[in-house]
Amino acid sequence: MKRVLAALLLLLGLTGCAGRQASYTTDFFAMDTFMAVSVYGDSEDAAQEAAVACEQAVNALEPALSRTREDSDLYRLNHADGTVCEVSDDTYAAIEAAVQYAELTGGAFDPTMAPLTDLWGINTENAHVPAQTEIAEALTHVGYENIKLLGDNQVQLLNGAQLDLGGIGKGFATDAVFALLAQQPEGAATGALVQLGGNIGTFGENPSRDGGNWVVGIADPDNNAEFLATVEVRDASVVTSGDYERYFEQDGKRYHHIFDPETGYPADTGLRSVTVIDPNSTRADAMTTALFVMGLDDGLAFCAENDIAAVFITSDQQIYTTDAVDSICTYTFLGAEKGYTDAQ
Ligand code: ADP
Ligand code: MG
């Protein structure tokens, strides 16, 4: 399904003649999801070199951000029994960002959810609803205040805490790709569309559209190959968290992968998805996860206070956009035929 979505996004972004620009697209699988980077530039060789460098940069981040790979910094840290560990620059920067967003969101985003992700087994063959006693025990280890950032890449996890950076990993990788694209020689990467799973990054000019903006679709939660809205942007990322991305069903109920750190259950706030549009993809990624946990009312208030551009899709088929959306992109509602209301 993600592959179909990727293909459609490309079509939306790139229909028409690409003028004199050459382009190169690389497709790959990393961080447990499908990815594609399309680079536009003055020559195909330069575009290819830039696109391949982007792919390598994402792959190089995997050991810094994965907690399942036994050779990763996070695995070592999570199994250090509370002792101080030295981690790489990238891992330290990602943990620092995660803590910053945990503080900003009052813990709705919490990078210490690993014991719960493990317990629920989302995305494994062993996905199931755990016993309440197990959830209560796992929750005693959850809390971002258990993360001690000691400077000089030294980190300590107290109280049996374990890190899971799945909520910002793709955003962090998108920002690394943006930085790399900006460093390319003049003309090598005049524009790019970066798709790391549900994280879309738009960089520079889209040569196939007047005005050079990129058009990104916001998926229909019931059919993510179709869109309920589009946003037209440039030099920003468009990140979506939804209940349809990773989930299992038990006794007719859907259990997805975004957990409420207070209850230890998948956040059940009447939302189907939250999309955030932001130049900083790490921030956008943390915010989509946090806003999903906060729910519509608290989420809208948080966005107003922090000037966040967000689109909320509710299970009763309403779509809400925040004031900041209009200042960062052109938003077009397309959901009327499917019974959605543009609630504003
Ligand atoms: P996706 O990775 O599918 O794009 P998200 O960005 O919303 O979706 O991240 C969800 C992942 O983040 C989960 O798979 C889990 O690893 C982790 N996670 C779950 N709940 C939280 C939370 N409340 N705060 C931070 N991370 C979380
Ligand atoms: Mg996220």
Coordinates of C-alpha atoms and ligand atoms in Angstrom, one line a residue:
M1 CA 0.0 0.0 0.0
K2 CA 2.8 2.4 0.9
R3 CA 4.3 1.8 -2.5
V4 CA 1.0 2.8 -4.2
L5 CA 0.9 5.9 -2.0
A6 CA 4.4 6.8 -3.0
A7 CA 3.6 6.4 -6.7
L8 CA 0.5 8.6 -6.4
L9 CA 2.4 11.3 -4.5
L10 CA 5.0 11.3 -7.3
L11 CA 2.3 11.7 -9.9
L12 CA 0.7 14.6 -8.1
G13 CA 4.0 16.3 -7.6
L14 CA 5.5 15.7 -11.0
T15 CA 2.9 15.6 -13.7
G16 CA 3.6 17.6 -16.7
C17 CA 6.9 18.5 -18.4
A18 CA 9.9 18.8 -16.2
G19 CA 11.3 21.5 -18.5
R20 CA 15.0 21.2 -19.1
Q21 CA 15.7 19.7 -15.7
A22 CA 17.1 16.2 -15.5
S23 CA 16.0 13.9 -12.7
Y24 CA 16.9 10.7 -10.8
T25 CA 14.8 8.7 -8.4
T26 CA 16.0 6.1 -6.0
D27 CA 13.6 3.6 -4.2
F28 CA 14.7 1.7 -1.2
F29 CA 13.5 0.1 2.0
A30 CA 14.9 1.4 5.4
M31 CA 13.6 2.0 8.9
D32 CA 11.0 -0.6 8.3
T33 CA 9.3 1.3 5.5
F34 CA 9.4 2.1 1.8
M35 CA 11.3 5.2 0.8
A36 CA 12.0 7.2 -2.4
V37 CA 14.1 10.2 -3.1
S38 CA 13.7 12.1 -6.4
V39 CA 16.2 14.7 -7.2
Y40 CA 16.0 17.3 -10.0
G41 CA 19.1 19.1 -11.3
D42 CA 21.0 20.4 -14.3
S43 CA 22.3 16.9 -15.3
E44 CA 21.2 13.4 -14.7
D45 CA 24.6 12.4 -13.3
A46 CA 24.6 15.1 -10.7
A47 CA 21.0 14.3 -9.8
Q48 CA 21.8 10.6 -9.5
E49 CA 24.8 11.3 -7.3
A50 CA 22.8 13.5 -5.0
A51 CA 19.9 11.0 -4.8
V52 CA 22.3 8.1 -4.0
A53 CA 24.0 10.2 -1.4
C54 CA 20.6 10.9 0.2
E55 CA 19.8 7.1 0.3
Q56 CA 23.2 6.4 1.9
A57 CA 22.6 9.1 4.5
V58 CA 19.3 7.5 5.5
N59 CA 20.9 4.1 5.7
A60 CA 23.8 5.4 7.7
L61 CA 21.3 6.8 10.3
E62 CA 19.7 3.4 10.8
P63 CA 22.3 2.1 13.4
A64 CA 22.0 5.5 15.2
L65 CA 18.2 5.4 15.6
S66 CA 17.2 1.7 15.5
R67 CA 16.6 0.0 18.9
T68 CA 16.3 -3.5 17.4
R69 CA 19.6 -3.8 15.7
E70 CA 22.0 -5.3 18.2
D71 CA 24.9 -3.2 16.8
S72 CA 23.0 0.0 17.5
D73 CA 23.7 2.7 20.1
L74 CA 20.1 2.5 21.3
Y75 CA 20.3 -1.2 21.8
R76 CA 23.5 -0.8 23.9
L77 CA 22.0 2.1 25.9
N78 CA 18.7 0.2 26.4
H79 CA 20.6 -2.8 27.8
A80 CA 23.1 -0.9 29.9
D81 CA 21.3 -1.4 33.2
G82 CA 21.3 2.2 34.1
T83 CA 25.0 2.8 33.6
V84 CA 26.3 5.8 31.6
C85 CA 26.8 5.1 27.9
E86 CA 28.6 7.1 25.2
V87 CA 26.6 7.4 22.0
S88 CA 27.3 8.8 18.5
D89 CA 26.7 12.4 17.6
D90 CA 23.5 11.5 15.6
T91 CA 22.1 9.4 18.4
Y92 CA 22.8 12.1 21.0
A93 CA 21.2 14.8 18.8
A94 CA 18.1 12.6 18.2
I95 CA 17.7 11.9 21.9
E96 CA 18.2 15.6 22.7
A97 CA 15.5 16.6 20.1
A98 CA 13.2 13.9 21.5
V99 CA 13.5 15.2 25.1
Q100 CA 12.9 18.7 23.9
Y101 CA 9.6 17.7 22.2
A102 CA 8.6 15.6 25.2
E103 CA 9.0 18.7 27.4
L104 CA 7.2 20.9 24.9
T105 CA 4.2 18.5 24.7
G106 CA 4.0 17.8 28.4
G107 CA 4.9 14.1 27.7
A108 CA 2.3 13.4 25.0
F109 CA 5.3 12.6 22.9
D110 CA 7.5 10.4 25.0
P111 CA 10.6 8.6 23.7
T112 CA 10.6 6.1 26.5
M113 CA 7.7 4.0 25.2
A114 CA 9.8 1.0 24.3
P115 CA 8.5 -1.3 27.1
L116 CA 5.0 -0.7 25.8
T117 CA 5.8 -1.1 22.1
D118 CA 7.4 -4.4 23.0
L119 CA 4.5 -5.5 25.2
W120 CA 1.9 -4.9 22.6
G121 CA 4.0 -6.4 19.9
I122 CA 2.7 -4.1 17.2
N123 CA 4.1 -5.1 13.8
T124 CA 5.2 -8.5 15.1
E125 CA 3.4 -11.9 14.8
N126 CA 2.8 -11.7 18.5
A127 CA 0.7 -8.5 18.5
H128 CA -2.0 -8.8 21.2
V129 CA -3.7 -6.9 24.0
P130 CA -1.6 -7.4 27.1
A131 CA -3.0 -7.9 30.6
Q132 CA -3.7 -4.8 32.6
T133 CA -1.0 -5.8 35.2
E134 CA 1.6 -6.0 32.4
I135 CA 0.7 -2.6 31.1
A136 CA 0.8 -1.1 34.6
E137 CA 4.3 -2.6 35.2
A138 CA 5.6 -1.4 31.8
L139 CA 4.3 2.1 32.6
T140 CA 6.4 2.3 35.7
H141 CA 9.5 2.5 33.5
V142 CA 8.0 5.1 31.1
G143 CA 8.8 8.8 31.5
Y144 CA 11.2 11.1 29.6
E145 CA 12.5 12.5 32.9
N146 CA 14.3 9.2 33.3
I147 CA 16.6 10.2 30.4
K148 CA 19.8 12.0 31.6
L149 CA 21.7 13.8 29.0
L150 CA 25.1 14.4 30.6
G151 CA 26.9 16.2 27.7
D152 CA 29.8 14.9 25.6
N153 CA 27.5 12.3 24.1
Q154 CA 27.1 10.6 27.5
V155 CA 23.6 9.3 28.3
Q156 CA 22.1 7.5 31.2
L157 CA 18.7 5.8 31.5
L158 CA 17.3 5.6 35.0
N159 CA 14.5 3.6 36.5
G160 CA 14.6 0.8 33.9
A161 CA 13.7 3.2 31.0
Q162 CA 14.3 2.2 27.4
L163 CA 14.3 4.4 24.4
D164 CA 12.2 4.1 21.3
L165 CA 12.9 6.9 18.7
G166 CA 10.3 5.5 16.2
G167 CA 8.2 8.6 16.7
I168 CA 10.9 11.0 15.3
G169 CA 13.3 8.7 13.4
K170 CA 12.0 9.4 9.9
G171 CA 11.7 13.1 10.6
F172 CA 15.3 13.2 11.8
A173 CA 16.4 11.4 8.7
T174 CA 14.4 13.8 6.5
D175 CA 16.3 16.7 8.1
A176 CA 19.6 15.0 7.4
V177 CA 18.6 14.6 3.7
F178 CA 17.5 18.3 3.5
A179 CA 21.0 19.3 4.9
L180 CA 22.7 17.1 2.4
L181 CA 20.7 18.4 -0.6
A182 CA 21.5 22.0 0.5
Q183 CA 25.2 21.1 0.3
Q184 CA 25.2 19.8 -3.2
P185 CA 27.2 21.7 -5.9
E186 CA 25.3 24.5 -7.6
G187 CA 22.6 23.2 -10.0
A188 CA 23.1 19.5 -8.9
A189 CA 19.9 19.5 -6.8
T190 CA 17.6 22.4 -7.6
G191 CA 14.6 20.5 -6.3
A192 CA 13.8 17.2 -4.6
L193 CA 10.9 15.2 -3.3
V194 CA 11.8 13.0 -0.3
Q195 CA 9.4 10.3 0.8
L196 CA 10.4 8.4 3.9
G197 CA 7.3 6.3 4.6
G198 CA 4.6 8.8 5.7
N199 CA 7.2 11.6 6.0
I200 CA 7.3 13.7 2.8
G201 CA 10.0 16.4 2.4
T202 CA 9.8 19.0 -0.4
F203 CA 13.0 20.7 -1.3
G204 CA 13.7 23.6 -3.7
E205 CA 11.8 24.0 -6.9
N206 CA 9.4 21.5 -8.6
P207 CA 10.4 21.9 -12.2
S208 CA 7.1 20.5 -13.5
R209 CA 4.8 23.2 -12.0
D210 CA 4.4 26.9 -12.5
G211 CA 5.6 28.6 -9.3
G212 CA 7.8 25.6 -8.5
N213 CA 5.7 24.3 -5.5
W214 CA 5.1 20.7 -4.7
V215 CA 1.7 19.1 -4.2
V216 CA 1.4 16.6 -1.4
G217 CA -1.8 14.6 -0.7
I218 CA -3.2 14.0 2.7
A219 CA -4.4 10.4 2.6
D220 CA -7.9 9.1 3.2
P221 CA -7.5 6.9 6.3
D222 CA -9.8 4.2 4.8
N223 CA -7.8 4.1 1.6
N224 CA -4.4 5.6 1.7
A225 CA -4.0 5.5 -2.1
E226 CA -6.6 8.4 -2.2
F227 CA -6.6 11.9 -0.8
L228 CA -9.0 14.0 1.3
A229 CA -6.9 17.1 0.8
T230 CA -3.8 18.4 -0.8
V231 CA -1.2 21.0 0.4
E232 CA 1.0 22.9 -1.9
V233 CA 4.4 23.6 -0.3
R234 CA 8.1 24.2 -0.8
D235 CA 11.0 23.7 1.6
A236 CA 8.8 22.1 4.2
S237 CA 7.9 18.6 5.2
V238 CA 4.5 17.1 5.4
V239 CA 4.3 14.4 8.1
T240 CA 1.3 12.2 8.9
S241 CA 0.6 9.9 11.8
G242 CA -2.5 7.8 11.6
D243 CA -4.3 4.8 13.1
Y244 CA -4.2 3.0 9.7
E245 CA -0.4 2.7 9.3
R246 CA 0.5 0.0 11.8
Y247 CA -2.1 -1.9 13.7
F248 CA -3.7 -5.2 14.5
E249 CA -7.3 -6.2 15.2
Q250 CA -8.6 -8.3 18.2
D251 CA -12.2 -9.0 18.9
G252 CA -13.3 -6.6 16.2
K253 CA -11.4 -3.6 17.7
R254 CA -8.4 -1.9 16.1
Y255 CA -5.2 -1.4 18.1
H256 CA -2.7 0.9 16.5
H257 CA 0.9 1.9 17.2
I258 CA 0.6 5.4 18.8
F259 CA 0.3 5.0 22.6
D260 CA -1.0 7.3 25.2
P261 CA 1.8 7.5 27.8
E262 CA -0.7 7.9 30.6
T263 CA -2.8 4.8 29.9
G264 CA -0.4 2.5 28.1
Y265 CA -3.2 1.9 25.5
P266 CA -3.3 3.1 21.9
A267 CA -4.4 6.7 22.0
D268 CA -8.2 6.6 21.6
T269 CA -9.1 10.2 21.0
G270 CA -11.5 10.0 18.0
L271 CA -8.8 10.9 15.5
R272 CA -7.9 9.0 12.4
S273 CA -4.8 11.0 11.5
V274 CA -2.9 14.2 12.1
T275 CA -0.7 15.9 9.5
V276 CA 1.8 18.6 10.4
I277 CA 3.5 20.9 7.8
D278 CA 6.8 22.3 9.1
P279 CA 10.2 23.2 7.7
N280 CA 11.7 21.1 10.5
S281 CA 10.8 17.5 9.8
T282 CA 11.9 16.2 13.2
R283 CA 9.6 18.7 14.9
A284 CA 6.8 17.8 12.5
D285 CA 7.3 14.1 13.3
A286 CA 7.2 14.6 17.0
M287 CA 4.2 16.9 16.8
T288 CA 2.1 14.4 14.7
T289 CA 2.6 11.7 17.3
A290 CA 1.9 14.1 20.2
L291 CA -1.2 15.7 18.6
F292 CA -2.6 12.3 17.9
V293 CA -2.3 11.5 21.7
M294 CA -3.7 14.9 22.7
G295 CA -6.8 14.5 20.6
L296 CA -8.7 17.2 18.7
D297 CA -9.6 19.8 21.4
D298 CA -6.3 19.8 23.3
G299 CA -4.4 19.4 20.0
L300 CA -6.0 22.5 18.4
A301 CA -5.3 24.6 21.5
F302 CA -1.7 23.4 21.5
C303 CA -1.3 24.3 17.8
A304 CA -2.7 27.8 18.4
E305 CA -0.3 28.4 21.3
N306 CA 2.7 27.0 19.5
D307 CA 1.9 28.2 15.9
I308 CA 1.8 24.7 14.4
A309 CA 0.3 24.0 11.0
A310 CA -1.8 20.9 11.4
V311 CA -4.6 19.0 9.7
F312 CA -6.7 16.7 11.9
I313 CA -9.0 14.0 10.4
T314 CA -11.6 12.7 12.9
S315 CA -13.4 9.4 13.0
D316 CA -16.7 11.3 12.4
Q317 CA -15.4 12.6 9.1
Q318 CA -14.5 16.1 10.0
I319 CA -11.3 17.8 8.8
Y320 CA -9.9 20.6 10.9
T321 CA -7.0 22.9 9.9
T322 CA -5.1 25.3 12.2
D323 CA -4.5 29.0 11.4
A324 CA -0.8 28.4 10.7
V325 CA -1.7 26.1 7.7
D326 CA -2.5 29.1 5.6
S327 CA 0.8 30.8 6.2
I328 CA 3.0 27.8 5.2
C329 CA 1.0 26.2 2.3
T330 CA -2.0 26.3 0.1
Y331 CA -4.5 23.8 1.4
T332 CA -7.2 22.3 -0.8
F333 CA -10.1 20.3 0.6
L334 CA -11.1 17.3 -1.5
G335 CA -13.1 15.2 0.9
A336 CA -16.7 16.3 0.2
E337 CA -17.5 13.4 -2.2
K338 CA -16.4 10.9 0.5
G339 CA -18.7 12.4 3.1
Y340 CA -16.1 14.6 4.9
T341 CA -16.8 18.1 6.1
D342 CA -14.2 20.9 6.0
A343 CA -14.7 21.9 9.6
Q344 CA -12.0 24.6 9.8
Ligands
ADP1 P1 5.0 6.3 12.0 O1 6.4 5.9 12.5 O2 4.2 5.2 11.5 O3 5.2 7.4 11.0 P2 4.7 8.0 14.3 O4 5.6 9.0 13.8 O5 3.4 8.5 14.9 O6 4.2 7.0 13.2 O7 5.4 7.1 15.4 C1 4.9 6.0 16.0 C2 6.0 5.3 16.7 O8 6.5 6.0 17.7 C3 5.5 4.0 17.3 O9 5.7 2.9 16.4 C4 6.4 3.8 18.5 O10 7.6 3.3 18.1 C5 6.6 5.3 18.9 N1 5.6 5.8 19.8 C6 4.3 5.3 20.1 N2 3.7 6.1 21.0 C7 4.5 7.2 21.2 C8 4.4 8.4 22.0 N3 3.3 8.7 22.7 N4 5.5 9.2 22.0 C9 6.6 8.9 21.3 N5 6.7 7.8 20.5 C10 5.7 7.0 20.5
MG2 MG 5.9 10.9 14.6

